[in-house]
PDB file of C-alpha atoms and ligand atoms in Angstrom:
ATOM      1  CA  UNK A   1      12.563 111.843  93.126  1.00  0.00           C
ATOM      2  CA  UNK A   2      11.994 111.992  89.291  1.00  0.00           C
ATOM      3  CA  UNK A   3       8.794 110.483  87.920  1.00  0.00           C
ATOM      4  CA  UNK A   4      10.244 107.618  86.237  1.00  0.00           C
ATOM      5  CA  UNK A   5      11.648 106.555  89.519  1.00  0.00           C
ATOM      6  CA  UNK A   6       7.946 106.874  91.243  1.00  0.00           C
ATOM      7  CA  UNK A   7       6.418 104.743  88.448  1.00  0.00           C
ATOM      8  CA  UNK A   8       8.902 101.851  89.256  1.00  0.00           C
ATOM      9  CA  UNK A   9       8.230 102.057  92.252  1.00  0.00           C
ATOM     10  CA  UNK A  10       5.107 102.088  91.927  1.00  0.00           C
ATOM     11  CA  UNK A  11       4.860  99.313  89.712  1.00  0.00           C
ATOM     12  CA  UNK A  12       7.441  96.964  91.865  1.00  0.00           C
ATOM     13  CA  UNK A  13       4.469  97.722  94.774  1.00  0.00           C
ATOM     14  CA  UNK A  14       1.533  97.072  92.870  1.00  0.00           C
ATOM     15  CA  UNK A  15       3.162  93.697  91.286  1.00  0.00           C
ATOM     16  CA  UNK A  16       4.172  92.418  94.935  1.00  0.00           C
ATOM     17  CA  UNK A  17       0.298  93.453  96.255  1.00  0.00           C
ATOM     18  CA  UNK A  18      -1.175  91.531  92.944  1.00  0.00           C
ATOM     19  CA  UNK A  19       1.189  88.604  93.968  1.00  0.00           C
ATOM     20  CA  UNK A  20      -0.263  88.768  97.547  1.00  0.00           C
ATOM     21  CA  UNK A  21      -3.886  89.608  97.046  1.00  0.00           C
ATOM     22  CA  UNK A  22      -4.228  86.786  94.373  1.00  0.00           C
ATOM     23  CA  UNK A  23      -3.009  84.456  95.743  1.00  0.00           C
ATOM     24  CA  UNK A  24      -4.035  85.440  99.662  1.00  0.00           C
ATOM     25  CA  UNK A  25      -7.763  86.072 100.634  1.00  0.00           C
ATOM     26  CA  UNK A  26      -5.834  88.247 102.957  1.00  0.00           C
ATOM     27  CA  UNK A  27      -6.964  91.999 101.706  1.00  0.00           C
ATOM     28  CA  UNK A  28      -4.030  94.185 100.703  1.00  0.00           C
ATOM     29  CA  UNK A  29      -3.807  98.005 100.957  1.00  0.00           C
ATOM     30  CA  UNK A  30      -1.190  99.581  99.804  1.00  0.00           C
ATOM     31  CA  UNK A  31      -1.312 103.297 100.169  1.00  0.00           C
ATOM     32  CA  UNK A  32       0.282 105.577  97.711  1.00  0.00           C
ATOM     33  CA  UNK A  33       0.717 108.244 100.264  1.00  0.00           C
ATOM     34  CA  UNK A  34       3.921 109.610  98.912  1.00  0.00           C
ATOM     35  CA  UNK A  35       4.406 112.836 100.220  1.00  0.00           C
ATOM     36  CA  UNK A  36       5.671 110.775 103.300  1.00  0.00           C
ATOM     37  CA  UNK A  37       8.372 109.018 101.599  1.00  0.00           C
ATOM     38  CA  UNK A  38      11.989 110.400 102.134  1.00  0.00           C
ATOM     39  CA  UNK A  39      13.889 111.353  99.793  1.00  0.00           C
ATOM     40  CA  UNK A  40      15.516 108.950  97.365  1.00  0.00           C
ATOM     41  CA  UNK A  41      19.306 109.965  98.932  1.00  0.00           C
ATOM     42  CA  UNK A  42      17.847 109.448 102.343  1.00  0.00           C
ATOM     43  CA  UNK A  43      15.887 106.303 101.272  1.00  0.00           C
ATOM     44  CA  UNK A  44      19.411 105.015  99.941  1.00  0.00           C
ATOM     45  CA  UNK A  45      21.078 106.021 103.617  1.00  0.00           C
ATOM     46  CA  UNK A  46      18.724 103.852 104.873  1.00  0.00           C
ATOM     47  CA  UNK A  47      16.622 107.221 106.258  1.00  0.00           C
ATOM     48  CA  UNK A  48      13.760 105.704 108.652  1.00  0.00           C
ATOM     49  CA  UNK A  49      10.098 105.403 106.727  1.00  0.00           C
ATOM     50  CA  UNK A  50       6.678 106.280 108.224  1.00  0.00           C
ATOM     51  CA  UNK A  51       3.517 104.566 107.376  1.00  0.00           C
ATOM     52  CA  UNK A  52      -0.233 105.796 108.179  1.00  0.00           C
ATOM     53  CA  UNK A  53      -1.528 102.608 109.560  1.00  0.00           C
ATOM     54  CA  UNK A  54      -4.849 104.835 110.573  1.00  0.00           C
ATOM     55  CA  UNK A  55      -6.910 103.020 107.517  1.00  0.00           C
ATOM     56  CA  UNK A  56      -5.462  99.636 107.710  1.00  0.00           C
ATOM     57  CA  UNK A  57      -8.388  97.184 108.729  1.00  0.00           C
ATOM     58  CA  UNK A  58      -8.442  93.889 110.650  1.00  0.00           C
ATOM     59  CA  UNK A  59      -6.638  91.494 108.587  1.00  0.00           C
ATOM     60  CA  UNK A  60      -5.444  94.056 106.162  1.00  0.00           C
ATOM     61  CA  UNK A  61      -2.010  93.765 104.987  1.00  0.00           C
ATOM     62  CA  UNK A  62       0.192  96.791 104.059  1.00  0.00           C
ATOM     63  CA  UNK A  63       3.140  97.271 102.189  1.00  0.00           C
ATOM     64  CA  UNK A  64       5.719 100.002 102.600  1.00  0.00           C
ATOM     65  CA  UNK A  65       9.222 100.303 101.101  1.00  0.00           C
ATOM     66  CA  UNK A  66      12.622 100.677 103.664  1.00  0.00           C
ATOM     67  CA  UNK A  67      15.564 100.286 101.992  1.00  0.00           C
ATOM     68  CA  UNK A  68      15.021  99.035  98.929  1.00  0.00           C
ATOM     69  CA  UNK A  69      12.943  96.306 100.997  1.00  0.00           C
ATOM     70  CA  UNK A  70       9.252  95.566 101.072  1.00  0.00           C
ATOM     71  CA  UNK A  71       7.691  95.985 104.987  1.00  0.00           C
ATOM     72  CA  UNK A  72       5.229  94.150 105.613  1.00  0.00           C
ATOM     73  CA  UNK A  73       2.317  95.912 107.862  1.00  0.00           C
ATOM     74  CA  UNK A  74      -0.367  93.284 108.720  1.00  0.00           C
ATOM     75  CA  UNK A  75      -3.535  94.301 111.121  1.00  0.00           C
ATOM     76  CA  UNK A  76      -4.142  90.846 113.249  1.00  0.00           C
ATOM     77  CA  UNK A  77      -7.666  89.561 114.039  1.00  0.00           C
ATOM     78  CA  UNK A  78      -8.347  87.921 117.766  1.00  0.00           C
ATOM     79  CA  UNK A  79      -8.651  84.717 115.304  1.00  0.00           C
ATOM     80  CA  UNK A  80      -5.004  85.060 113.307  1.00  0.00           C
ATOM     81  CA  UNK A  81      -3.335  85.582 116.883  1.00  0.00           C
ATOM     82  CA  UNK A  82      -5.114  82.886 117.636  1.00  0.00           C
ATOM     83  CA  UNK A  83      -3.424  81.151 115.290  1.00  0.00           C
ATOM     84  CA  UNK A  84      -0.281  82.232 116.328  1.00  0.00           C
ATOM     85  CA  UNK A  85      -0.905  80.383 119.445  1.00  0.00           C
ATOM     86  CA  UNK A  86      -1.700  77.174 118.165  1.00  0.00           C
ATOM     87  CA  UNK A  87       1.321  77.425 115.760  1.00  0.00           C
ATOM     88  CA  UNK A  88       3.818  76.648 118.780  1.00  0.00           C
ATOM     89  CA  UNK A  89       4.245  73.146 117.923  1.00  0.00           C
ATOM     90  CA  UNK A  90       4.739  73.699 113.774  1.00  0.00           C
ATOM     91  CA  UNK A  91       7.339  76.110 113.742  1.00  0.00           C
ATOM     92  CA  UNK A  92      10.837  75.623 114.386  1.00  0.00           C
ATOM     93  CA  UNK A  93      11.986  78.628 117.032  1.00  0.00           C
ATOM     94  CA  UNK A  94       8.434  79.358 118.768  1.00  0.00           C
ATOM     95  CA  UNK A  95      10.185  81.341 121.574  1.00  0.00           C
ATOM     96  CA  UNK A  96      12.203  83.402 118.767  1.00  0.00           C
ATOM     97  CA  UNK A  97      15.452  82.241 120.325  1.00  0.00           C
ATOM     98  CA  UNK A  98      17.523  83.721 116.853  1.00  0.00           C
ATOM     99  CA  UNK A  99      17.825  87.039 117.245  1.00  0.00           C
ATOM    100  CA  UNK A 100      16.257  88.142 113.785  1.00  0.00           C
ATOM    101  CA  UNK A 101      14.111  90.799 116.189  1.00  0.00           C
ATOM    102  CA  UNK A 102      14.800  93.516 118.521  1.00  0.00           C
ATOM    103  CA  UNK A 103      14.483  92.659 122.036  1.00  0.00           C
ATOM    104  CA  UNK A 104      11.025  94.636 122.124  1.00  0.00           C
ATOM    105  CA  UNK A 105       9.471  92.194 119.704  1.00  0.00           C
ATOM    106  CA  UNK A 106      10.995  88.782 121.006  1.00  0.00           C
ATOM    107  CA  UNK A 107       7.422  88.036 122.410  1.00  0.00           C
ATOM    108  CA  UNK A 108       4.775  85.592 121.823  1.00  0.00           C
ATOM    109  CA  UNK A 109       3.691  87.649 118.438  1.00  0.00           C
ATOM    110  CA  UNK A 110       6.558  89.146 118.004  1.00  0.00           C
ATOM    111  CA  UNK A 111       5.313  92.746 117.602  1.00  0.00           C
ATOM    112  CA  UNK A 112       4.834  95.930 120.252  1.00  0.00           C
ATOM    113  CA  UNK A 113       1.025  95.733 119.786  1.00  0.00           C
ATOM    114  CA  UNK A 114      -0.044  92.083 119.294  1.00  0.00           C
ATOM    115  CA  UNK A 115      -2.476  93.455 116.909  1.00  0.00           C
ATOM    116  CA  UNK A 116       0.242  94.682 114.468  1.00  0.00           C
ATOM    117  CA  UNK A 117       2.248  92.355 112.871  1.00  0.00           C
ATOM    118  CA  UNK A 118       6.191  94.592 111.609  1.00  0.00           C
ATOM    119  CA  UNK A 119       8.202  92.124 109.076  1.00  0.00           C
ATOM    120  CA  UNK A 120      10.464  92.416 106.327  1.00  0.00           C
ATOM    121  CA  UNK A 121       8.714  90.416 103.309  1.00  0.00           C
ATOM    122  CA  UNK A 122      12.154  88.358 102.100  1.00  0.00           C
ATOM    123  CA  UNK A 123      12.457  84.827 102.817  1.00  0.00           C
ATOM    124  CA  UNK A 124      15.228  83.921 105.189  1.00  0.00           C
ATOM    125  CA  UNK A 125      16.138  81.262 102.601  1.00  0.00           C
ATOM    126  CA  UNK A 126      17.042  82.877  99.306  1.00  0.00           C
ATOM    127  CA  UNK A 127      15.369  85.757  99.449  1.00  0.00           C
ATOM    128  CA  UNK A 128      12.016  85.317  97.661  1.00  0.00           C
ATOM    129  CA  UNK A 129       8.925  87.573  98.681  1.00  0.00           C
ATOM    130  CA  UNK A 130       6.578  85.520 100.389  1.00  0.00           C
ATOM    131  CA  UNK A 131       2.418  85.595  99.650  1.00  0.00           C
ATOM    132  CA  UNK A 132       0.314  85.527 102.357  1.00  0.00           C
ATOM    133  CA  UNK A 133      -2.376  82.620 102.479  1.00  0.00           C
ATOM    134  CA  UNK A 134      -5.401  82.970 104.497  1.00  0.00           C
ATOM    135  CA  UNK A 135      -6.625  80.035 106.929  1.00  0.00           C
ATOM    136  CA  UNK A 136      -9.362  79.482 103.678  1.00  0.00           C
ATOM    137  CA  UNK A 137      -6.208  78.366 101.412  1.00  0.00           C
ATOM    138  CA  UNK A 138      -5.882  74.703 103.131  1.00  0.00           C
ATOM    139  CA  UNK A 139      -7.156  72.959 100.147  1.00  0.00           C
ATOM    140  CA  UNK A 140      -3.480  74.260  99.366  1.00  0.00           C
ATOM    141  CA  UNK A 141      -2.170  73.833 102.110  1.00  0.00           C
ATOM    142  CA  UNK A 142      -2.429  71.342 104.316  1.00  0.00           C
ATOM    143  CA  UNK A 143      -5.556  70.811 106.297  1.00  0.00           C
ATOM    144  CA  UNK A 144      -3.871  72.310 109.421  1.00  0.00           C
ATOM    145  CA  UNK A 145      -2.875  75.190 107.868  1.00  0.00           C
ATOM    146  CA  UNK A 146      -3.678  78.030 109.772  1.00  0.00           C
ATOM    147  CA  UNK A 147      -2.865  81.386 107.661  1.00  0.00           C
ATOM    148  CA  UNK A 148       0.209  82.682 107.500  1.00  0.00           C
ATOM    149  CA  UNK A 149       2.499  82.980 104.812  1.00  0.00           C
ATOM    150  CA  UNK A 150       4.263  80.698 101.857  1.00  0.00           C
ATOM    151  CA  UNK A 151       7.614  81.574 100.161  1.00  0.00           C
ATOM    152  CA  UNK A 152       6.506  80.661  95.913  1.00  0.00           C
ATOM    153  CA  UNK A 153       9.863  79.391  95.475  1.00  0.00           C
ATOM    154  CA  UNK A 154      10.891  76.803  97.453  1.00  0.00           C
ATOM    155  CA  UNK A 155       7.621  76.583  99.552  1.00  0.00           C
ATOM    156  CA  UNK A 156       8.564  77.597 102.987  1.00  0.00           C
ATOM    157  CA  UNK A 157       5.852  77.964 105.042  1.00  0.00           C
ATOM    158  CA  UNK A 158       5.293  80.861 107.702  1.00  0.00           C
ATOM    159  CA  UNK A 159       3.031  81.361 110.692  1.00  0.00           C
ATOM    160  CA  UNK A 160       0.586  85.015 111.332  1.00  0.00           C
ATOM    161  CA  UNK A 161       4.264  85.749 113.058  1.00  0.00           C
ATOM    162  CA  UNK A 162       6.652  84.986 110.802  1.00  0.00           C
ATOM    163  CA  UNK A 163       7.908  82.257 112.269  1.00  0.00           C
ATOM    164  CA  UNK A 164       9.018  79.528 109.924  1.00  0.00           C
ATOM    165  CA  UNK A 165       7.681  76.270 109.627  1.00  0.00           C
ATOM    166  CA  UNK A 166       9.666  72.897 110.684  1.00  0.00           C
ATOM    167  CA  UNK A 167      10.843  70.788 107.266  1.00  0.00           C
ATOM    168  CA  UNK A 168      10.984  74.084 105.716  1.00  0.00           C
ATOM    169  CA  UNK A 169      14.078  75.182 103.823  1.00  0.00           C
ATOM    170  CA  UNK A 170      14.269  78.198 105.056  1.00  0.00           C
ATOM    171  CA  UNK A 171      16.527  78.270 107.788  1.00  0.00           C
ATOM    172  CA  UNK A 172      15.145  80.941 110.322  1.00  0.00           C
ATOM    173  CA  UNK A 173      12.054  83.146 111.272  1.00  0.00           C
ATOM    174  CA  UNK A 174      11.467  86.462 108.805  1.00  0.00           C
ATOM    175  CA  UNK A 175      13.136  90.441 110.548  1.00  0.00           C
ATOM    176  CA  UNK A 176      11.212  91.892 112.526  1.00  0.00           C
ATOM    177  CA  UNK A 177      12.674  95.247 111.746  1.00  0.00           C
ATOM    178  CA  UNK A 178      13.559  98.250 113.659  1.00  0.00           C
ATOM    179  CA  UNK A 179      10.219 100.104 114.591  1.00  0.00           C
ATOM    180  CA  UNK A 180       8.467 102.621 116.407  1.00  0.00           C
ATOM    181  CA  UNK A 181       4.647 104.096 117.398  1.00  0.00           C
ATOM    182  CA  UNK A 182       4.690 108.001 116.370  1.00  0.00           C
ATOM    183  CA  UNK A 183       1.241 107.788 117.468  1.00  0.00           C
ATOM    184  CA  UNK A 184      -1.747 104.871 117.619  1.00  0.00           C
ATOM    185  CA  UNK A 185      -2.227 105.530 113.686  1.00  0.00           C
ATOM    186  CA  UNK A 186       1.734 105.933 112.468  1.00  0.00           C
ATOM    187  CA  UNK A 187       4.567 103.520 112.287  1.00  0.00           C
ATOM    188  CA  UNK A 188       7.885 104.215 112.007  1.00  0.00           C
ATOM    189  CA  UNK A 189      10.144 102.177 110.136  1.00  0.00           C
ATOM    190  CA  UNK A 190      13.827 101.816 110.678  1.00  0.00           C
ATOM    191  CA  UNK A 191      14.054 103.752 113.661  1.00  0.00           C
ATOM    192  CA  UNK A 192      12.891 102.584 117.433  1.00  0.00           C
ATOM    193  CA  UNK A 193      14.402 105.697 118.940  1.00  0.00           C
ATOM    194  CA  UNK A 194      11.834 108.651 118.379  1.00  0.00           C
ATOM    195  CA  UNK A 195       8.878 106.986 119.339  1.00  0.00           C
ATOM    196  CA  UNK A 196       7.136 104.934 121.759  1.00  0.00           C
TER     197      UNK A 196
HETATM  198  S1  LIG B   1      13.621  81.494  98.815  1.00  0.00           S
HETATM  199 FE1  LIG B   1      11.929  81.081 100.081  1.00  0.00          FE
HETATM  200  S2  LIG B   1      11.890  78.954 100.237  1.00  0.00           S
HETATM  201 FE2  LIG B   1      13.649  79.350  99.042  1.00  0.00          FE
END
């Protein structure tokens, strides 16, 4: 990977953290751990990604790149699946009946772990990056917003599971994408195979 390519990537990840920290109340970490990053050929064949998840704290959210996509990473609190819960009624497909998941993850939080939230970060509408807005943003909101997530450009609203809204324009949850535990602290992106 030449250094020119590392500092745009670099800089795509800090801009979408700034977008998400700013605007969130959520905290962001973004680790820059990138001896762990494949190569950029095996990035571009869509080579699975791993991501140290060992320093991510409760309602952390972490960003990791899998082809050419941001993955979002989020550490849930008792109190954002919680919220997940009482989101049944305000989202569109609460059971997750589109397949936009692996069979694994087509659960009431729509993860492996409850308390680890997997999802590609592009809208399902037009494919905008959506910020993530803390229960404290309902001034913004609404005042039954419960934290989630809000696409800037059209203002779809998502749940702490990615589940989309009702009224919303986008059509359909967010991906859950392909994933895997290597261990309690790593994630593997991209590939369910190797690990548990
Ligand atoms: S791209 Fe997200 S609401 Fe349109």
């Amino acid at each position: 990977m030449s250094e020119k390519k590392i500092d745009n990537t670099r800089r795509n990840l800090i801009a979408a953290t700034a977008a998400l920290s700013g605007a969130a109340g959520v905290a962001v970490a973004v680790p820059f751990a990138w001896s762990w990053w494949p190569s950029e050929r095996a990035k571009a064949a869509g080579a699975p990604v791993q991501a140290d998840i060992s320093n991510l704290a409760p309602g952390e959210l972490q960003v990791v790149e899998w082809r050419g996509k941001p993955v979002w990473i989020m550490r849930r609190t008792k109190e954002m699946l919680d919220s997940v819960k009482k989101s049944d009624d305000r989202v569109s497909d609460p059971k997750s009946e589109v397949p936009l998941q692996p069979e694994y993850a087509k659960n009431e939080y729509r993860s492996i772990k409850p308390e680890y939230l997997v999802l590609v970060g592009i809208c399902s509408h037009l494919g905008c990056s959506p910020q993530a807005k803390s229960i404290d943003a309902r001034a913004e909101m609404g005042a039954d917003w419960l934290g989630g997530f809000l696409c800037p450009c059209h203002g779809s609203k998502f749940d702490l599971a990615g589940r989309v809204y009702k009224g919303a324009p986008a059509p359909v949850n967010l991906d859950v994408p392909p994933h895997s535990y290597l261990s309690d602290g790593t994630i593997l992106i991209g590939d369910d195979k190797k690990g548990a």
